[in-house]
Amino acid sequence: MSQLFTPYALGPLLVANRIAIAPMCQYSADNGNATDWHMIHLGHLALSGAGLLMTEATAVSPEGRISAEDLGLWSDANQAALANVVQAIRRHAPIPLVVQLGHAGRKASSRAPWQGGACVHLAEGGWQTVAPSAIAHAPGETVPIALDEMGLLQIKGAFVAAAQRVHALGIEGIELHAAHGYLLHQFLSPLSNHRTDVYGGSLENRMRFPLEVYEAVRAAVPDSVAVGVRLSATDWVDGGWEIEQSVRFAQELKQLGADFIHVSSGGISPQQQIPVSPGYQVAFAERIKRDSGLPTISVGLITEAQQAEDIVAQGQSDMVALARAILFDPRWPWHAAAQLGAQVQAPPQYWRSQPREYKHLFGDTTLGQR
């Protein structure tokens, strides 16, 4: 029996199979509000047969957006717009949802990728960024303001308020974005955190603010809501954040009751050197899973059904996450189930598409027509 298509639990969050759809920024919101694009994009992914659907990085405050077109959850209007999408998905798909909450820190005020992705300076209509330390992401970019005690409290409060909105929407899980060079990752990495107070210096100090945010969010929502973290396991830069520190951070999260960890890498520095190859981040997930005991999601160039099956069957991670691969093939879980001899959920409107050679792919289906 295929292990990829067995059920699993991320704490209180039950999934029908081990395939997650990773958060993918769409740069298509209106003042943080979900638009028709999100209805189409998330709606069709909700019908994919995957076990879990994660929204894109959703900013907890306007200045925390990566771009001016990022999805947000800081206002009643943001919540109402996202509610329309969630309610439509609920009517037509049983897939559970997770919202990835984030703050871009010094990587905020950027252009969308198809506009070049560069920093939008203040004189060009951008906004002042904040970070652990007044260090720009790259030469020539906006220098962030180092967060003071009040700034830290405000950001923590913004995460809490956004988490409460997630719960009010009836969404099953929250993922805190501590990866890819955004604010919580900026606290973790010695490349971006040069503070001399209790939030900088030692590993214990650099972990302090991300762990405080996790604790605050965990306390703000019921135990029925799964809360996990996305992590960059390494900066891919000498002297930066790396796997040994990631293991320690995961162990601390485990002690605080985290429900899962989602293991990626990179993003903190343009000096990174990433040896990209199929499943190049899976070994990090395997190490973190083994040494922390947290339910673990691996991600990164997982594109083939047998590859995903082997990762789960061999215990390298508990789930696999797809991003670009499922944009390219939005029915990837259907095709994987067919290849692996498994079954997958499909909406009844699509049952007639089941190929003749896979008579039980969609389970016990009954069709009639006159």
Short mmCIF file of C-alpha atoms in Angstrom, two decimals, residues 40-347:
data_model
loop_
_atom_site.label_atom_id
_atom_site.label_comp_id
_atom_site.label_asym_id
_atom_site.label_seq_id
_atom_site.Cartn_x
_atom_site.Cartn_y
_atom_site.Cartn_z
CA ILE A 40 -9.50 30.89 -8.75
CA HIS A 41 -6.00 29.95 -7.60
CA LEU A 42 -6.85 28.45 -4.21
CA GLY A 43 -10.14 27.07 -5.47
CA HIS A 44 -8.61 24.92 -8.17
CA LEU A 45 -5.80 23.75 -5.87
CA ALA A 46 -8.43 22.74 -3.31
CA LEU A 47 -9.74 20.25 -5.90
CA SER A 48 -6.30 18.73 -6.51
CA GLY A 49 -6.63 15.73 -4.19
CA ALA A 50 -3.80 16.91 -1.91
CA GLY A 51 -4.18 16.34 1.82
CA LEU A 52 -3.51 19.94 2.90
CA LEU A 53 -3.64 23.41 1.33
CA MET A 54 -1.53 26.25 2.71
CA THR A 55 -2.16 29.87 1.74
CA GLU A 56 0.63 32.15 0.63
CA ALA A 57 2.61 34.22 3.14
CA THR A 58 -0.07 36.40 4.71
CA ALA A 59 1.19 39.62 6.25
CA VAL A 60 0.26 40.46 9.83
CA SER A 61 0.66 44.20 9.19
CA PRO A 62 0.88 46.48 6.13
CA GLU A 63 4.60 47.13 6.61
CA GLY A 64 5.16 43.38 6.91
CA ARG A 65 4.18 42.74 3.30
CA ILE A 66 6.83 41.53 0.87
CA SER A 67 5.16 43.59 -1.83
CA ALA A 68 2.29 46.06 -1.90
CA GLU A 69 0.18 43.33 -3.51
CA ASP A 70 0.66 40.73 -0.75
CA LEU A 71 -2.21 38.99 0.99
CA GLY A 72 -2.80 40.29 4.52
CA LEU A 73 -4.83 39.55 7.61
CA TRP A 74 -4.53 42.72 9.69
CA SER A 75 -8.00 44.19 9.15
CA ASP A 76 -11.69 43.32 9.11
CA ALA A 77 -11.67 43.91 5.35
CA ASN A 78 -8.82 41.42 4.90
CA GLN A 79 -10.71 38.86 6.97
CA ALA A 80 -13.97 39.35 5.06
CA ALA A 81 -12.25 39.00 1.68
CA LEU A 82 -10.48 35.80 2.69
CA ALA A 83 -13.72 34.49 4.18
CA ASN A 84 -15.31 34.53 0.72
CA VAL A 85 -12.56 32.24 -0.59
CA VAL A 86 -12.65 29.95 2.44
CA GLN A 87 -16.42 29.57 2.28
CA ALA A 88 -16.31 28.67 -1.41
CA ILE A 89 -13.66 26.03 -0.76
CA ARG A 90 -15.67 24.62 2.14
CA ARG A 91 -18.72 24.19 -0.09
CA HIS A 92 -16.86 22.10 -2.64
CA ALA A 93 -13.76 20.48 -1.11
CA PRO A 94 -13.00 18.70 2.17
CA ILE A 95 -9.34 19.75 2.15
CA PRO A 96 -8.10 21.32 5.43
CA LEU A 97 -6.47 24.74 5.28
CA VAL A 98 -3.44 26.35 6.89
CA VAL A 99 -2.64 30.07 6.76
CA GLN A 100 1.04 31.00 6.71
CA LEU A 101 1.44 34.15 8.81
CA GLY A 102 4.52 36.24 8.20
CA HIS A 103 6.31 39.56 8.38
CA ALA A 104 8.90 40.35 5.72
CA GLY A 105 11.12 42.56 7.89
CA ARG A 106 13.98 44.03 5.86
CA LYS A 107 12.82 42.15 2.72
CA ALA A 108 9.55 44.08 2.65
CA SER A 109 8.74 46.80 0.10
CA SER A 110 9.68 44.72 -2.94
CA ARG A 111 8.33 44.50 -6.46
CA ALA A 112 6.55 41.40 -7.69
CA PRO A 113 8.84 38.84 -9.37
CA TRP A 114 7.48 39.60 -12.85
CA GLN A 115 8.35 43.25 -12.19
CA GLY A 116 11.94 42.30 -11.33
CA GLY A 117 11.52 41.67 -7.59
CA ALA A 118 13.79 44.55 -6.60
CA CYS A 119 13.59 46.72 -3.49
CA VAL A 120 11.12 49.61 -3.84
CA HIS A 121 12.88 52.59 -2.26
CA LEU A 122 11.10 55.28 -0.27
CA ALA A 123 11.45 57.78 -3.11
CA GLU A 124 9.76 55.28 -5.44
CA GLY A 125 6.71 54.81 -3.23
CA GLY A 126 8.06 52.09 -0.97
CA TRP A 127 7.93 52.07 2.81
CA GLN A 128 10.38 52.07 5.68
CA THR A 129 11.30 48.53 6.67
CA VAL A 130 12.15 47.17 10.11
CA ALA A 131 14.44 44.34 11.21
CA PRO A 132 16.41 43.03 14.18
CA SER A 133 19.35 45.23 13.15
CA ALA A 134 19.87 48.17 10.83
CA ILE A 135 21.46 46.03 8.11
CA ALA A 136 20.12 46.07 4.54
CA HIS A 137 19.44 42.78 2.81
CA ALA A 138 21.78 43.80 -0.02
CA PRO A 139 23.95 46.83 -0.85
CA GLY A 140 21.93 49.77 -2.11
CA GLU A 141 18.65 48.57 -0.60
CA THR A 142 16.64 50.37 2.08
CA VAL A 143 18.36 50.18 5.47
CA PRO A 144 15.79 48.91 7.99
CA ILE A 145 15.13 50.48 11.37
CA ALA A 146 16.28 48.23 14.22
CA LEU A 147 13.23 47.23 16.24
CA ASP A 148 13.02 48.59 19.77
CA GLU A 149 11.05 47.07 22.63
CA MET A 150 7.80 48.77 21.59
CA GLY A 151 8.28 47.64 17.99
CA LEU A 152 8.77 44.05 19.09
CA LEU A 153 5.61 44.17 21.19
CA GLN A 154 3.63 45.61 18.29
CA ILE A 155 4.77 42.88 15.91
CA LYS A 156 4.04 40.15 18.43
CA GLY A 157 0.59 41.66 18.91
CA ALA A 158 0.05 41.73 15.15
CA PHE A 159 0.84 38.00 14.90
CA VAL A 160 -1.62 37.31 17.73
CA ALA A 161 -4.40 39.38 16.16
CA ALA A 162 -3.89 37.73 12.77
CA ALA A 163 -3.91 34.28 14.40
CA GLN A 164 -7.22 35.10 16.05
CA ARG A 165 -8.61 36.09 12.65
CA VAL A 166 -7.46 32.74 11.23
CA HIS A 167 -9.40 30.96 13.97
CA ALA A 168 -12.46 33.15 13.42
CA LEU A 169 -12.40 32.06 9.76
CA GLY A 170 -12.67 28.43 10.84
CA ILE A 171 -9.28 27.53 9.36
CA GLU A 172 -7.62 24.44 10.83
CA GLY A 173 -3.99 25.54 11.10
CA ILE A 174 -1.39 28.30 11.25
CA GLU A 175 2.18 28.20 9.98
CA LEU A 176 4.56 30.89 11.27
CA HIS A 177 6.98 31.94 8.54
CA ALA A 178 10.50 31.78 10.01
CA ALA A 179 12.19 30.97 6.69
CA HIS A 180 13.43 32.56 3.46
CA GLY A 181 15.04 35.61 5.01
CA TYR A 182 11.89 37.17 6.45
CA LEU A 183 11.61 38.76 9.88
CA LEU A 184 11.61 35.74 12.21
CA HIS A 185 14.46 34.20 10.19
CA GLN A 186 16.29 37.53 10.43
CA PHE A 187 16.28 37.16 14.22
CA LEU A 188 17.61 33.61 14.00
CA SER A 189 20.50 34.25 11.62
CA PRO A 190 23.74 35.83 12.85
CA LEU A 191 24.11 37.35 9.38
CA SER A 192 21.13 39.65 9.94
CA ASN A 193 20.97 39.84 13.75
CA HIS A 194 23.76 41.94 15.29
CA ARG A 195 21.82 42.96 18.38
CA THR A 196 23.54 43.30 21.75
CA ASP A 197 20.44 42.92 23.91
CA VAL A 198 18.62 39.73 24.98
CA TYR A 199 17.48 39.17 21.38
CA GLY A 200 20.95 38.95 19.85
CA GLY A 201 24.33 37.30 20.19
CA SER A 202 24.02 33.74 21.47
CA LEU A 203 21.82 31.12 19.84
CA GLU A 204 19.52 31.25 22.86
CA ASN A 205 19.09 34.99 22.42
CA ARG A 206 18.59 34.85 18.64
CA MET A 207 15.87 32.24 19.08
CA ARG A 208 14.12 34.25 21.78
CA PHE A 209 11.83 36.49 19.70
CA PRO A 210 10.66 33.79 17.24
CA LEU A 211 9.91 31.52 20.19
CA GLU A 212 8.05 34.32 21.97
CA VAL A 213 5.95 34.86 18.84
CA TYR A 214 5.23 31.14 18.67
CA GLU A 215 4.18 31.04 22.35
CA ALA A 216 1.94 34.09 21.93
CA VAL A 217 0.21 32.67 18.86
CA ARG A 218 -0.19 29.24 20.45
CA ALA A 219 -1.85 30.84 23.49
CA ALA A 220 -4.13 32.98 21.31
CA VAL A 221 -5.95 30.13 19.56
CA PRO A 222 -7.58 26.93 20.87
CA ASP A 223 -5.75 23.62 20.94
CA SER A 224 -7.99 22.53 18.06
CA VAL A 225 -5.97 24.81 15.77
CA ALA A 226 -2.64 23.30 14.69
CA VAL A 227 0.30 25.72 14.97
CA GLY A 228 3.63 24.99 13.29
CA VAL A 229 6.65 26.78 11.85
CA ARG A 230 8.36 27.01 8.47
CA LEU A 231 12.12 27.07 8.87
CA SER A 232 15.14 27.65 6.67
CA ALA A 233 17.42 24.84 7.83
CA THR A 234 20.53 26.63 6.56
CA ASP A 235 21.46 30.01 5.12
CA TRP A 236 23.89 28.38 2.65
CA VAL A 237 26.42 31.06 3.71
CA ASP A 238 29.51 30.48 5.86
CA GLY A 239 28.96 31.85 9.36
CA GLY A 240 25.18 31.90 8.99
CA TRP A 241 22.31 29.89 10.39
CA GLU A 242 22.82 26.16 9.81
CA ILE A 243 21.43 22.71 10.53
CA GLU A 244 22.81 22.29 14.07
CA GLN A 245 21.10 25.51 15.14
CA SER A 246 17.95 24.46 13.29
CA VAL A 247 17.84 21.24 15.30
CA ARG A 248 18.09 23.23 18.54
CA PHE A 249 15.32 25.57 17.42
CA ALA A 250 13.10 22.62 16.49
CA GLN A 251 13.74 21.02 19.87
CA GLU A 252 12.67 24.25 21.59
CA LEU A 253 9.53 24.37 19.47
CA LYS A 254 8.78 20.78 20.41
CA GLN A 255 9.00 21.72 24.10
CA LEU A 256 6.51 24.54 23.47
CA GLY A 257 4.03 22.15 21.89
CA ALA A 258 4.52 22.87 18.18
CA ASP A 259 2.40 20.62 15.97
CA PHE A 260 4.73 20.49 12.96
CA ILE A 261 7.80 21.93 11.27
CA HIS A 262 8.11 22.62 7.54
CA VAL A 263 11.74 22.49 6.42
CA SER A 264 13.05 24.72 3.63
CA SER A 265 16.33 26.66 3.34
CA GLY A 266 18.02 29.88 2.22
CA GLY A 267 16.73 33.38 1.57
CA ILE A 268 18.66 35.44 4.10
CA SER A 269 21.49 36.64 1.88
CA PRO A 270 22.23 37.20 -1.82
CA GLN A 271 25.60 35.52 -1.09
CA GLN A 272 23.92 32.13 -0.65
CA GLN A 273 25.28 29.23 -2.70
CA ILE A 274 22.59 26.56 -3.02
CA PRO A 275 23.48 23.19 -4.58
CA VAL A 276 20.08 22.62 -6.14
CA SER A 277 19.15 19.04 -7.05
CA PRO A 278 16.03 16.85 -6.70
CA GLY A 279 14.94 16.74 -3.05
CA TYR A 280 17.97 18.82 -2.01
CA GLN A 281 16.36 19.84 1.31
CA VAL A 282 15.01 16.44 2.34
CA ALA A 283 18.14 15.50 4.32
CA PHE A 284 17.60 18.56 6.53
CA ALA A 285 14.01 17.50 7.18
CA GLU A 286 15.16 13.98 8.00
CA ARG A 287 17.70 15.25 10.53
CA ILE A 288 15.22 17.61 12.18
CA LYS A 289 12.52 14.93 12.33
CA ARG A 290 14.93 12.46 13.91
CA ASP A 291 16.42 14.83 16.48
CA SER A 292 13.30 16.79 17.45
CA GLY A 293 10.49 14.29 17.09
CA LEU A 294 8.28 16.92 15.47
CA PRO A 295 5.94 15.96 12.64
CA THR A 296 7.95 17.17 9.66
CA ILE A 297 7.14 18.38 6.15
CA SER A 298 9.87 18.36 3.50
CA VAL A 299 9.83 20.62 0.45
CA GLY A 300 12.01 21.55 -2.52
CA LEU A 301 12.22 19.91 -5.97
CA ILE A 302 9.99 17.02 -5.00
CA THR A 303 8.42 16.45 -8.39
CA GLU A 304 7.92 12.71 -9.00
CA ALA A 305 5.41 10.34 -7.44
CA GLN A 306 7.91 7.60 -6.60
CA GLN A 307 10.32 10.17 -5.17
CA ALA A 308 7.60 11.46 -2.82
CA GLU A 309 6.55 7.91 -1.93
CA ASP A 310 10.12 6.96 -1.02
CA ILE A 311 10.59 10.05 1.17
CA VAL A 312 7.54 9.18 3.26
CA ALA A 313 8.02 5.40 3.21
CA GLN A 314 11.63 5.68 4.35
CA GLY A 315 10.69 8.03 7.18
CA GLN A 316 12.67 11.01 5.91
CA SER A 317 9.67 13.24 6.53
CA ASP A 318 6.04 12.69 7.47
CA MET A 319 4.66 14.74 4.59
CA VAL A 320 5.95 16.29 1.38
CA ALA A 321 5.03 19.75 0.14
CA LEU A 322 4.64 20.71 -3.51
CA ALA A 323 4.78 24.22 -4.92
CA ARG A 324 5.90 24.82 -8.51
CA ALA A 325 5.28 21.17 -9.38
CA ILE A 326 1.59 21.45 -8.54
CA LEU A 327 1.21 24.74 -10.40
CA PHE A 328 2.60 22.97 -13.45
CA ASP A 329 0.38 19.94 -12.87
CA PRO A 330 -2.63 20.88 -10.68
CA ARG A 331 -3.78 17.23 -10.67
CA TRP A 332 -0.39 15.92 -9.47
CA PRO A 333 -1.99 13.95 -6.58
CA TRP A 334 -4.39 12.22 -9.00
CA HIS A 335 -1.54 11.19 -11.28
CA ALA A 336 0.61 10.08 -8.32
CA ALA A 337 -2.23 7.96 -6.91
CA ALA A 338 -2.73 6.32 -10.31
CA GLN A 339 0.98 5.55 -10.59
CA LEU A 340 1.23 4.19 -7.03
CA GLY A 341 -1.98 2.16 -7.12
CA ALA A 342 -3.70 4.32 -4.51
CA GLN A 343 -6.99 6.18 -4.23
CA VAL A 344 -7.52 9.93 -4.08
CA GLN A 345 -10.45 12.23 -3.39
CA ALA A 346 -12.03 13.96 -6.40
CA PRO A 347 -15.21 16.04 -6.63
#
